[in-house]
C-alpha cells in the first residue's frame, strides 16, 4: 500500500480561466428554461435537485441528458501547471472529486475498476502511466455517475457504508465479501480494491477541496474513521490525514477547521495568497515529507 495518497478538489482548476461552477449553473438554468431560480445560500446538491425538478416540469427531460450536458461542459476545463506537478508526485494513487480528466492529462479509454459501476463510485479507477486515478464522485466518461444531487450523494453514502461497515453486496468474485473494517481488524494483508481503503491504510493529503458540509459522503468517512480509532479503540488505524488551507481562508473556515481537527485531521495552513504559488508549496511540502 502507498505510504501516502492525495485527494484533490476542483479549486486547482480555477488557476486558469475556464468553466466555473457559477458559469455552469447559469448555462444549465438558461438551457433548461429555469433562469429565475436564485442560487442564494442553497447547498449545491439541493440547488441541483431544484433545477432538475423545474426542468422536468418545464421540458420533460431525462436526467441522463442533463448529466451528459454537464459532462460536456466540464470537459472543456483545460489542464494547467499544477496538474502536471501533481502527476510528478511519488504517490501511485490520486483521488479526486473532479469529473474531468485534467489530472490524468488525457482522457482514458479503459476503466480499470474491479467493479464496473454505472452510477456510484466506490471502485471507480483509471490507470494512466504508473498511477491510479480514483474519481470518487464520478467522471465524464460515464455521465450517470456524475455526483451532483442530494439523491446521488445519499446513494453514494449508502454504498460506501455497506463497503466499510456491513459488506459489499456485489456478485463479482473479484472483490472481498467481508466489510473493510472486518478485514482491517483481522490484520490480514489488504489488497487495494477501493479508494476508501486508502483512508485507513495510507496518509491522505487533501487540498483544492473546500470540503463543504454538503459533502456528506466524505464527512461520514472522516467521522467513522475517527470513531473507530478513538471510540472503538481500533489500534490498526495508524495513518494520518492532512488538510491544506490558505491562511486568508482560515477565519471564515473556523467551524470546518474545528470539525476536521475533531475528526483526527491535521490542518496545514500556508500563508501564500497567490493560488498557483500556494499549490506549488502544497505539492513541495507533500513530496519533501516522503523523500
PDB file of C-alpha atoms in Angstrom:
ATOM      1  CA  UNK A   1       0.000   0.000   0.000  1.00  0.00           C
ATOM      2  CA  UNK A   2       1.226   3.517  -0.785  1.00  0.00           C
ATOM      3  CA  UNK A   3       2.843   5.478   2.050  1.00  0.00           C
ATOM      4  CA  UNK A   4       0.649   8.395   1.022  1.00  0.00           C
ATOM      5  CA  UNK A   5      -2.026   9.444  -1.394  1.00  0.00           C
ATOM      6  CA  UNK A   6      -3.687  12.726  -2.267  1.00  0.00           C
ATOM      7  CA  UNK A   7      -7.298  13.852  -2.553  1.00  0.00           C
ATOM      8  CA  UNK A   8      -7.643  16.783  -4.944  1.00  0.00           C
ATOM      9  CA  UNK A   9     -10.670  19.038  -5.448  1.00  0.00           C
ATOM     10  CA  UNK A  10     -11.861  21.434  -8.113  1.00  0.00           C
ATOM     11  CA  UNK A  11     -10.016  24.543  -6.912  1.00  0.00           C
ATOM     12  CA  UNK A  12      -6.860  23.563  -8.806  1.00  0.00           C
ATOM     13  CA  UNK A  13      -8.911  24.129 -11.980  1.00  0.00           C
ATOM     14  CA  UNK A  14      -9.548  27.751 -11.001  1.00  0.00           C
ATOM     15  CA  UNK A  15      -5.961  28.847 -11.593  1.00  0.00           C
ATOM     16  CA  UNK A  16      -6.584  29.332 -15.300  1.00  0.00           C
ATOM     17  CA  UNK A  17      -9.740  30.828 -16.879  1.00  0.00           C
ATOM     18  CA  UNK A  18     -12.362  28.269 -17.790  1.00  0.00           C
ATOM     19  CA  UNK A  19     -15.813  26.982 -16.938  1.00  0.00           C
ATOM     20  CA  UNK A  20     -16.555  27.871 -13.308  1.00  0.00           C
ATOM     21  CA  UNK A  21     -19.369  26.332 -11.272  1.00  0.00           C
ATOM     22  CA  UNK A  22     -21.158  29.675 -11.451  1.00  0.00           C
ATOM     23  CA  UNK A  23     -20.907  29.653 -15.249  1.00  0.00           C
ATOM     24  CA  UNK A  24     -22.130  26.080 -15.365  1.00  0.00           C
ATOM     25  CA  UNK A  25     -25.178  26.814 -13.205  1.00  0.00           C
ATOM     26  CA  UNK A  26     -26.055  29.824 -15.338  1.00  0.00           C
ATOM     27  CA  UNK A  27     -25.732  27.762 -18.524  1.00  0.00           C
ATOM     28  CA  UNK A  28     -27.880  24.953 -17.121  1.00  0.00           C
ATOM     29  CA  UNK A  29     -30.615  27.324 -15.998  1.00  0.00           C
ATOM     30  CA  UNK A  30     -30.634  29.029 -19.394  1.00  0.00           C
ATOM     31  CA  UNK A  31     -30.597  25.791 -21.382  1.00  0.00           C
ATOM     32  CA  UNK A  32     -33.487  24.278 -19.433  1.00  0.00           C
ATOM     33  CA  UNK A  33     -35.508  27.463 -19.078  1.00  0.00           C
ATOM     34  CA  UNK A  34     -35.265  27.894 -15.305  1.00  0.00           C
ATOM     35  CA  UNK A  35     -33.414  31.262 -15.175  1.00  0.00           C
ATOM     36  CA  UNK A  36     -35.376  32.748 -12.260  1.00  0.00           C
ATOM     37  CA  UNK A  37     -34.048  30.304  -9.639  1.00  0.00           C
ATOM     38  CA  UNK A  38     -31.711  32.158  -7.294  1.00  0.00           C
ATOM     39  CA  UNK A  39     -28.517  30.444  -6.137  1.00  0.00           C
ATOM     40  CA  UNK A  40     -28.531  32.277  -2.797  1.00  0.00           C
ATOM     41  CA  UNK A  41     -27.117  30.220   0.049  1.00  0.00           C
ATOM     42  CA  UNK A  42     -28.682  26.958  -1.114  1.00  0.00           C
ATOM     43  CA  UNK A  43     -26.389  23.932  -0.764  1.00  0.00           C
ATOM     44  CA  UNK A  44     -25.310  22.902  -4.247  1.00  0.00           C
ATOM     45  CA  UNK A  45     -26.799  19.363  -4.167  1.00  0.00           C
ATOM     46  CA  UNK A  46     -30.198  20.817  -3.242  1.00  0.00           C
ATOM     47  CA  UNK A  47     -29.900  23.579  -5.854  1.00  0.00           C
ATOM     48  CA  UNK A  48     -29.151  20.882  -8.440  1.00  0.00           C
ATOM     49  CA  UNK A  49     -32.295  18.996  -7.390  1.00  0.00           C
ATOM     50  CA  UNK A  50     -34.310  22.224  -7.659  1.00  0.00           C
ATOM     51  CA  UNK A  51     -33.012  22.951 -11.151  1.00  0.00           C
ATOM     52  CA  UNK A  52     -33.584  19.358 -12.245  1.00  0.00           C
ATOM     53  CA  UNK A  53     -37.137  19.184 -10.903  1.00  0.00           C
ATOM     54  CA  UNK A  54     -38.058  22.511 -12.517  1.00  0.00           C
ATOM     55  CA  UNK A  55     -36.510  21.333 -15.780  1.00  0.00           C
ATOM     56  CA  UNK A  56     -38.553  18.131 -15.665  1.00  0.00           C
ATOM     57  CA  UNK A  57     -41.780  20.078 -15.171  1.00  0.00           C
ATOM     58  CA  UNK A  58     -40.966  22.521 -17.967  1.00  0.00           C
ATOM     59  CA  UNK A  59     -39.192  20.338 -20.509  1.00  0.00           C
ATOM     60  CA  UNK A  60     -39.797  16.702 -19.581  1.00  0.00           C
ATOM     61  CA  UNK A  61     -36.071  15.932 -19.768  1.00  0.00           C
ATOM     62  CA  UNK A  62     -34.255  12.787 -18.737  1.00  0.00           C
ATOM     63  CA  UNK A  63     -31.610  13.233 -16.019  1.00  0.00           C
ATOM     64  CA  UNK A  64     -29.087  11.398 -18.187  1.00  0.00           C
ATOM     65  CA  UNK A  65     -29.488  14.157 -20.794  1.00  0.00           C
ATOM     66  CA  UNK A  66     -28.757  16.771 -18.146  1.00  0.00           C
ATOM     67  CA  UNK A  67     -25.667  14.948 -16.918  1.00  0.00           C
ATOM     68  CA  UNK A  68     -24.401  14.403 -20.458  1.00  0.00           C
ATOM     69  CA  UNK A  69     -24.669  18.159 -20.998  1.00  0.00           C
ATOM     70  CA  UNK A  70     -22.885  18.853 -17.689  1.00  0.00           C
ATOM     71  CA  UNK A  71     -20.167  16.361 -18.598  1.00  0.00           C
ATOM     72  CA  UNK A  72     -19.624  18.054 -21.958  1.00  0.00           C
ATOM     73  CA  UNK A  73     -19.368  21.472 -20.311  1.00  0.00           C
ATOM     74  CA  UNK A  74     -16.970  20.275 -17.616  1.00  0.00           C
ATOM     75  CA  UNK A  75     -14.799  18.520 -20.203  1.00  0.00           C
ATOM     76  CA  UNK A  76     -13.889  21.944 -21.554  1.00  0.00           C
ATOM     77  CA  UNK A  77     -11.753  22.548 -18.456  1.00  0.00           C
ATOM     78  CA  UNK A  78      -8.110  22.636 -19.524  1.00  0.00           C
ATOM     79  CA  UNK A  79      -5.135  21.460 -17.502  1.00  0.00           C
ATOM     80  CA  UNK A  80      -2.534  23.804 -16.039  1.00  0.00           C
ATOM     81  CA  UNK A  81       0.912  23.544 -14.465  1.00  0.00           C
ATOM     82  CA  UNK A  82      -0.489  22.336 -11.146  1.00  0.00           C
ATOM     83  CA  UNK A  83      -1.987  19.255 -12.809  1.00  0.00           C
ATOM     84  CA  UNK A  84       1.442  18.449 -14.253  1.00  0.00           C
ATOM     85  CA  UNK A  85       3.177  18.901 -10.885  1.00  0.00           C
ATOM     86  CA  UNK A  86       0.644  16.608  -9.217  1.00  0.00           C
ATOM     87  CA  UNK A  87       1.418  13.897 -11.776  1.00  0.00           C
ATOM     88  CA  UNK A  88       5.088  14.141 -10.768  1.00  0.00           C
ATOM     89  CA  UNK A  89       4.377  13.272  -7.122  1.00  0.00           C
ATOM     90  CA  UNK A  90       5.724   9.897  -5.997  1.00  0.00           C
ATOM     91  CA  UNK A  91       2.344   8.500  -4.982  1.00  0.00           C
ATOM     92  CA  UNK A  92       0.741   5.749  -7.054  1.00  0.00           C
ATOM     93  CA  UNK A  93      -2.802   6.803  -6.126  1.00  0.00           C
ATOM     94  CA  UNK A  94      -4.564  10.084  -6.822  1.00  0.00           C
ATOM     95  CA  UNK A  95      -8.111  10.624  -5.560  1.00  0.00           C
ATOM     96  CA  UNK A  96     -10.279  13.404  -6.933  1.00  0.00           C
ATOM     97  CA  UNK A  97     -13.806  14.733  -6.661  1.00  0.00           C
ATOM     98  CA  UNK A  98     -13.409  16.197 -10.171  1.00  0.00           C
ATOM     99  CA  UNK A  99     -15.323  14.697 -13.071  1.00  0.00           C
ATOM    100  CA  UNK A 100     -12.981  15.640 -15.937  1.00  0.00           C
ATOM    101  CA  UNK A 101      -9.558  14.214 -16.683  1.00  0.00           C
ATOM    102  CA  UNK A 102      -7.269  17.228 -16.347  1.00  0.00           C
ATOM    103  CA  UNK A 103      -5.302  15.410 -13.661  1.00  0.00           C
ATOM    104  CA  UNK A 104      -4.605  12.484 -15.966  1.00  0.00           C
ATOM    105  CA  UNK A 105      -3.560  14.819 -18.772  1.00  0.00           C
ATOM    106  CA  UNK A 106      -5.523  12.689 -21.224  1.00  0.00           C
ATOM    107  CA  UNK A 107      -8.961  11.083 -21.435  1.00  0.00           C
ATOM    108  CA  UNK A 108      -8.569   7.408 -20.509  1.00  0.00           C
ATOM    109  CA  UNK A 109     -10.373   4.858 -22.632  1.00  0.00           C
ATOM    110  CA  UNK A 110     -10.173   1.848 -20.282  1.00  0.00           C
ATOM    111  CA  UNK A 111     -11.855   1.708 -16.891  1.00  0.00           C
ATOM    112  CA  UNK A 112      -9.648  -0.319 -14.516  1.00  0.00           C
ATOM    113  CA  UNK A 113     -12.179  -0.681 -11.685  1.00  0.00           C
ATOM    114  CA  UNK A 114     -12.734  -4.116 -10.176  1.00  0.00           C
ATOM    115  CA  UNK A 115     -16.464  -3.373 -10.433  1.00  0.00           C
ATOM    116  CA  UNK A 116     -17.823  -1.546 -13.476  1.00  0.00           C
ATOM    117  CA  UNK A 117     -20.100   0.926 -11.694  1.00  0.00           C
ATOM    118  CA  UNK A 118     -22.691   2.785 -13.744  1.00  0.00           C
ATOM    119  CA  UNK A 119     -23.917   5.169 -11.040  1.00  0.00           C
ATOM    120  CA  UNK A 120     -21.858   5.168  -7.846  1.00  0.00           C
ATOM    121  CA  UNK A 121     -18.112   5.356  -7.315  1.00  0.00           C
ATOM    122  CA  UNK A 122     -16.686   3.082  -4.664  1.00  0.00           C
ATOM    123  CA  UNK A 123     -14.302   1.334  -7.082  1.00  0.00           C
ATOM    124  CA  UNK A 124     -14.073   3.845  -9.967  1.00  0.00           C
ATOM    125  CA  UNK A 125     -10.482   3.853 -11.193  1.00  0.00           C
ATOM    126  CA  UNK A 126      -8.492   4.699 -14.318  1.00  0.00           C
ATOM    127  CA  UNK A 127      -4.815   3.907 -14.761  1.00  0.00           C
ATOM    128  CA  UNK A 128      -2.669   6.304 -16.744  1.00  0.00           C
ATOM    129  CA  UNK A 129       1.051   5.676 -16.776  1.00  0.00           C
ATOM    130  CA  UNK A 130       2.092   4.307 -13.389  1.00  0.00           C
ATOM    131  CA  UNK A 131      -0.697   5.998 -11.429  1.00  0.00           C
ATOM    132  CA  UNK A 132      -4.242   5.052 -10.483  1.00  0.00           C
ATOM    133  CA  UNK A 133      -6.772   7.884 -10.614  1.00  0.00           C
ATOM    134  CA  UNK A 134      -9.855   7.352  -8.451  1.00  0.00           C
ATOM    135  CA  UNK A 135     -12.811   9.567  -9.418  1.00  0.00           C
ATOM    136  CA  UNK A 136     -14.766   9.322  -6.184  1.00  0.00           C
ATOM    137  CA  UNK A 137     -17.711  11.444  -7.392  1.00  0.00           C
ATOM    138  CA  UNK A 138     -17.995  10.020 -10.888  1.00  0.00           C
ATOM    139  CA  UNK A 139     -16.500  11.007 -14.228  1.00  0.00           C
ATOM    140  CA  UNK A 140     -17.391  12.430 -17.628  1.00  0.00           C
ATOM    141  CA  UNK A 141     -16.932   9.096 -19.411  1.00  0.00           C
ATOM    142  CA  UNK A 142     -19.976   7.788 -17.519  1.00  0.00           C
ATOM    143  CA  UNK A 143     -22.371  10.764 -17.240  1.00  0.00           C
ATOM    144  CA  UNK A 144     -24.814   8.878 -14.986  1.00  0.00           C
ATOM    145  CA  UNK A 145     -22.028   8.597 -12.395  1.00  0.00           C
ATOM    146  CA  UNK A 146     -21.584  12.371 -12.016  1.00  0.00           C
ATOM    147  CA  UNK A 147     -22.476  13.015  -8.381  1.00  0.00           C
ATOM    148  CA  UNK A 148     -24.365  16.310  -8.091  1.00  0.00           C
ATOM    149  CA  UNK A 149     -27.737  15.982  -6.407  1.00  0.00           C
ATOM    150  CA  UNK A 150     -28.855  15.059  -2.920  1.00  0.00           C
ATOM    151  CA  UNK A 151     -30.304  11.759  -4.124  1.00  0.00           C
ATOM    152  CA  UNK A 152     -26.978  10.768  -5.662  1.00  0.00           C
ATOM    153  CA  UNK A 153     -24.985  11.800  -2.576  1.00  0.00           C
ATOM    154  CA  UNK A 154     -27.213   9.667  -0.354  1.00  0.00           C
ATOM    155  CA  UNK A 155     -26.949   6.678  -2.682  1.00  0.00           C
ATOM    156  CA  UNK A 156     -23.172   7.047  -2.773  1.00  0.00           C
ATOM    157  CA  UNK A 157     -23.048   7.182   1.017  1.00  0.00           C
ATOM    158  CA  UNK A 158     -25.181   4.049   1.260  1.00  0.00           C
ATOM    159  CA  UNK A 159     -22.748   2.142  -0.997  1.00  0.00           C
ATOM    160  CA  UNK A 160     -19.769   3.447   0.973  1.00  0.00           C
ATOM    161  CA  UNK A 161     -21.237   2.446   4.328  1.00  0.00           C
ATOM    162  CA  UNK A 162     -22.049  -1.030   3.041  1.00  0.00           C
ATOM    163  CA  UNK A 163     -18.479  -1.419   1.827  1.00  0.00           C
ATOM    164  CA  UNK A 164     -16.912  -0.225   5.088  1.00  0.00           C
ATOM    165  CA  UNK A 165     -19.313  -1.445   7.789  1.00  0.00           C
ATOM    166  CA  UNK A 166     -21.663  -4.137   6.508  1.00  0.00           C
ATOM    167  CA  UNK A 167     -20.283  -5.899   3.432  1.00  0.00           C
ATOM    168  CA  UNK A 168     -20.230  -5.107  -0.287  1.00  0.00           C
ATOM    169  CA  UNK A 169     -23.341  -6.514  -1.943  1.00  0.00           C
ATOM    170  CA  UNK A 170     -21.822  -7.124  -5.376  1.00  0.00           C
ATOM    171  CA  UNK A 171     -21.932 -10.550  -7.034  1.00  0.00           C
ATOM    172  CA  UNK A 172     -18.462 -10.177  -8.566  1.00  0.00           C
ATOM    173  CA  UNK A 173     -15.863 -12.639  -7.319  1.00  0.00           C
ATOM    174  CA  UNK A 174     -13.104 -10.067  -7.865  1.00  0.00           C
ATOM    175  CA  UNK A 175     -13.706  -8.302  -4.555  1.00  0.00           C
ATOM    176  CA  UNK A 176     -13.643  -9.377  -0.921  1.00  0.00           C
ATOM    177  CA  UNK A 177     -17.085 -10.067   0.521  1.00  0.00           C
ATOM    178  CA  UNK A 178     -16.172  -9.063   4.080  1.00  0.00           C
ATOM    179  CA  UNK A 179     -16.553  -5.475   5.182  1.00  0.00           C
ATOM    180  CA  UNK A 180     -13.450  -3.305   5.104  1.00  0.00           C
ATOM    181  CA  UNK A 181     -13.478  -2.763   8.869  1.00  0.00           C
ATOM    182  CA  UNK A 182     -13.609  -6.522   9.486  1.00  0.00           C
ATOM    183  CA  UNK A 183     -10.668  -7.117   7.157  1.00  0.00           C
ATOM    184  CA  UNK A 184      -8.712  -4.370   8.897  1.00  0.00           C
ATOM    185  CA  UNK A 185      -9.439  -5.913  12.301  1.00  0.00           C
ATOM    186  CA  UNK A 186      -8.202  -9.294  11.087  1.00  0.00           C
ATOM    187  CA  UNK A 187      -4.951  -7.504  10.172  1.00  0.00           C
ATOM    188  CA  UNK A 188      -4.520  -9.550   7.048  1.00  0.00           C
ATOM    189  CA  UNK A 189      -2.682  -8.140   4.054  1.00  0.00           C
ATOM    190  CA  UNK A 190      -5.150  -5.741   2.461  1.00  0.00           C
ATOM    191  CA  UNK A 191      -5.257  -5.762  -1.316  1.00  0.00           C
ATOM    192  CA  UNK A 192      -6.213  -2.292  -2.529  1.00  0.00           C
ATOM    193  CA  UNK A 193      -9.585  -2.506  -4.242  1.00  0.00           C
ATOM    194  CA  UNK A 194     -11.381   0.763  -3.383  1.00  0.00           C
ATOM    195  CA  UNK A 195     -10.255   4.356  -2.799  1.00  0.00           C
ATOM    196  CA  UNK A 196     -11.880   4.059   0.632  1.00  0.00           C
ATOM    197  CA  UNK A 197      -9.154   1.595   1.706  1.00  0.00           C
ATOM    198  CA  UNK A 198      -6.592   4.389   1.491  1.00  0.00           C
ATOM    199  CA  UNK A 199      -8.347   6.443   4.176  1.00  0.00           C
ATOM    200  CA  UNK A 200      -7.468   3.705   6.674  1.00  0.00           C
ATOM    201  CA  UNK A 201      -4.100   2.490   5.412  1.00  0.00           C
ATOM    202  CA  UNK A 202      -2.239   5.400   3.817  1.00  0.00           C
ATOM    203  CA  UNK A 203      -1.512   9.000   4.759  1.00  0.00           C
ATOM    204  CA  UNK A 204      -4.013  11.163   2.859  1.00  0.00           C
ATOM    205  CA  UNK A 205      -3.249  14.763   1.879  1.00  0.00           C
ATOM    206  CA  UNK A 206      -6.345  16.786   0.965  1.00  0.00           C
ATOM    207  CA  UNK A 207      -6.082  20.049  -0.980  1.00  0.00           C
ATOM    208  CA  UNK A 208      -8.021  22.093  -3.512  1.00  0.00           C
ATOM    209  CA  UNK A 209     -11.196  20.791  -1.882  1.00  0.00           C
ATOM    210  CA  UNK A 210     -13.460  23.142   0.062  1.00  0.00           C
ATOM    211  CA  UNK A 211     -14.996  20.210   1.957  1.00  0.00           C
ATOM    212  CA  UNK A 212     -18.334  21.965   2.360  1.00  0.00           C
ATOM    213  CA  UNK A 213     -20.661  20.278   4.807  1.00  0.00           C
ATOM    214  CA  UNK A 214     -22.808  19.078   1.896  1.00  0.00           C
ATOM    215  CA  UNK A 215     -20.030  16.586   1.096  1.00  0.00           C
ATOM    216  CA  UNK A 216     -21.824  14.127   3.324  1.00  0.00           C
ATOM    217  CA  UNK A 217     -20.022  11.063   1.973  1.00  0.00           C
ATOM    218  CA  UNK A 218     -16.553  12.368   2.814  1.00  0.00           C
ATOM    219  CA  UNK A 219     -17.624  13.791   6.182  1.00  0.00           C
ATOM    220  CA  UNK A 220     -19.202  10.444   7.093  1.00  0.00           C
ATOM    221  CA  UNK A 221     -15.978   8.642   6.175  1.00  0.00           C
ATOM    222  CA  UNK A 222     -13.887  11.005   8.295  1.00  0.00           C
ATOM    223  CA  UNK A 223     -16.270  10.637  11.238  1.00  0.00           C
ATOM    224  CA  UNK A 224     -16.469   6.851  11.001  1.00  0.00           C
ATOM    225  CA  UNK A 225     -12.688   6.555  10.843  1.00  0.00           C
ATOM    226  CA  UNK A 226     -12.266   8.845  13.890  1.00  0.00           C
ATOM    227  CA  UNK A 227     -14.941   6.948  15.851  1.00  0.00           C
ATOM    228  CA  UNK A 228     -13.263   3.641  15.012  1.00  0.00           C
ATOM    229  CA  UNK A 229      -9.890   4.946  16.128  1.00  0.00           C
ATOM    230  CA  UNK A 230     -10.889   6.650  19.375  1.00  0.00           C
ATOM    231  CA  UNK A 231     -14.256   5.225  20.464  1.00  0.00           C
ATOM    232  CA  UNK A 232     -13.732   1.638  19.291  1.00  0.00           C
ATOM    233  CA  UNK A 233     -10.014   1.813  20.180  1.00  0.00           C
ATOM    234  CA  UNK A 234      -9.027   0.397  16.802  1.00  0.00           C
ATOM    235  CA  UNK A 235      -5.245   0.282  17.053  1.00  0.00           C
ATOM    236  CA  UNK A 236      -4.898  -0.787  13.411  1.00  0.00           C
ATOM    237  CA  UNK A 237      -5.672   2.776  12.258  1.00  0.00           C
ATOM    238  CA  UNK A 238      -2.226   4.341  12.222  1.00  0.00           C
ATOM    239  CA  UNK A 239      -2.264   6.533   9.111  1.00  0.00           C
ATOM    240  CA  UNK A 240      -2.532  10.324   9.170  1.00  0.00           C
ATOM    241  CA  UNK A 241      -4.851  12.719   7.362  1.00  0.00           C
ATOM    242  CA  UNK A 242      -3.884  16.262   6.359  1.00  0.00           C
ATOM    243  CA  UNK A 243      -5.979  19.178   5.108  1.00  0.00           C
ATOM    244  CA  UNK A 244      -4.280  22.166   3.436  1.00  0.00           C
ATOM    245  CA  UNK A 245      -5.774  25.646   3.529  1.00  0.00           C
ATOM    246  CA  UNK A 246      -4.614  29.137   2.574  1.00  0.00           C
ATOM    247  CA  UNK A 247      -4.172  31.460   5.534  1.00  0.00           C
ATOM    248  CA  UNK A 248      -6.638  34.031   4.161  1.00  0.00           C
ATOM    249  CA  UNK A 249      -9.451  31.448   4.410  1.00  0.00           C
ATOM    250  CA  UNK A 250      -8.747  30.324   7.969  1.00  0.00           C
ATOM    251  CA  UNK A 251     -11.011  32.803   9.780  1.00  0.00           C
ATOM    252  CA  UNK A 252     -14.014  32.168   7.535  1.00  0.00           C
ATOM    253  CA  UNK A 253     -13.443  28.396   7.825  1.00  0.00           C
ATOM    254  CA  UNK A 254     -13.134  28.182  11.621  1.00  0.00           C
ATOM    255  CA  UNK A 255     -16.143  25.860  12.055  1.00  0.00           C
ATOM    256  CA  UNK A 256     -14.855  23.477   9.415  1.00  0.00           C
ATOM    257  CA  UNK A 257     -11.336  23.509  10.836  1.00  0.00           C
ATOM    258  CA  UNK A 258     -12.625  22.678  14.327  1.00  0.00           C
ATOM    259  CA  UNK A 259     -14.637  19.762  12.971  1.00  0.00           C
ATOM    260  CA  UNK A 260     -11.716  18.470  10.930  1.00  0.00           C
ATOM    261  CA  UNK A 261      -9.478  18.537  13.996  1.00  0.00           C
ATOM    262  CA  UNK A 262     -12.107  16.664  15.996  1.00  0.00           C
ATOM    263  CA  UNK A 263     -12.104  14.041  13.237  1.00  0.00           C
ATOM    264  CA  UNK A 264      -8.361  13.420  13.505  1.00  0.00           C
ATOM    265  CA  UNK A 265      -7.376  15.588  10.526  1.00  0.00           C
ATOM    266  CA  UNK A 266      -4.183  17.656  10.758  1.00  0.00           C
ATOM    267  CA  UNK A 267      -4.599  21.222   9.490  1.00  0.00           C
ATOM    268  CA  UNK A 268      -1.758  22.706   7.433  1.00  0.00           C
ATOM    269  CA  UNK A 269      -2.038  26.479   6.988  1.00  0.00           C
ATOM    270  CA  UNK A 270       0.063  28.070   4.254  1.00  0.00           C
ATOM    271  CA  UNK A 271       0.422  31.840   4.157  1.00  0.00           C
ATOM    272  CA  UNK A 272       0.635  32.393   0.397  1.00  0.00           C
ATOM    273  CA  UNK A 273      -2.067  34.422  -1.336  1.00  0.00           C
ATOM    274  CA  UNK A 274      -1.297  33.614  -4.966  1.00  0.00           C
ATOM    275  CA  UNK A 275      -3.246  30.474  -5.823  1.00  0.00           C
ATOM    276  CA  UNK A 276      -0.711  28.899  -8.173  1.00  0.00           C
ATOM    277  CA  UNK A 277       2.186  29.534  -5.776  1.00  0.00           C
ATOM    278  CA  UNK A 278       0.117  28.187  -2.896  1.00  0.00           C
ATOM    279  CA  UNK A 279      -0.482  24.880  -4.683  1.00  0.00           C
ATOM    280  CA  UNK A 280       3.176  24.625  -5.652  1.00  0.00           C
ATOM    281  CA  UNK A 281       4.056  24.958  -1.970  1.00  0.00           C
ATOM    282  CA  UNK A 282       1.492  22.304  -1.021  1.00  0.00           C
ATOM    283  CA  UNK A 283       2.965  19.887  -3.551  1.00  0.00           C
ATOM    284  CA  UNK A 284       6.537  20.651  -2.423  1.00  0.00           C
ATOM    285  CA  UNK A 285       5.655  20.017   1.217  1.00  0.00           C
ATOM    286  CA  UNK A 286       3.979  16.723   0.444  1.00  0.00           C
ATOM    287  CA  UNK A 287       6.859  15.448  -1.680  1.00  0.00           C
ATOM    288  CA  UNK A 288       9.564  16.560   0.765  1.00  0.00           C
ATOM    289  CA  UNK A 289       7.767  14.729   3.593  1.00  0.00           C
ATOM    290  CA  UNK A 290       8.338  11.381   1.867  1.00  0.00           C
ATOM    291  CA  UNK A 291      11.712  11.924   0.198  1.00  0.00           C
TER     292      UNK A 291
END
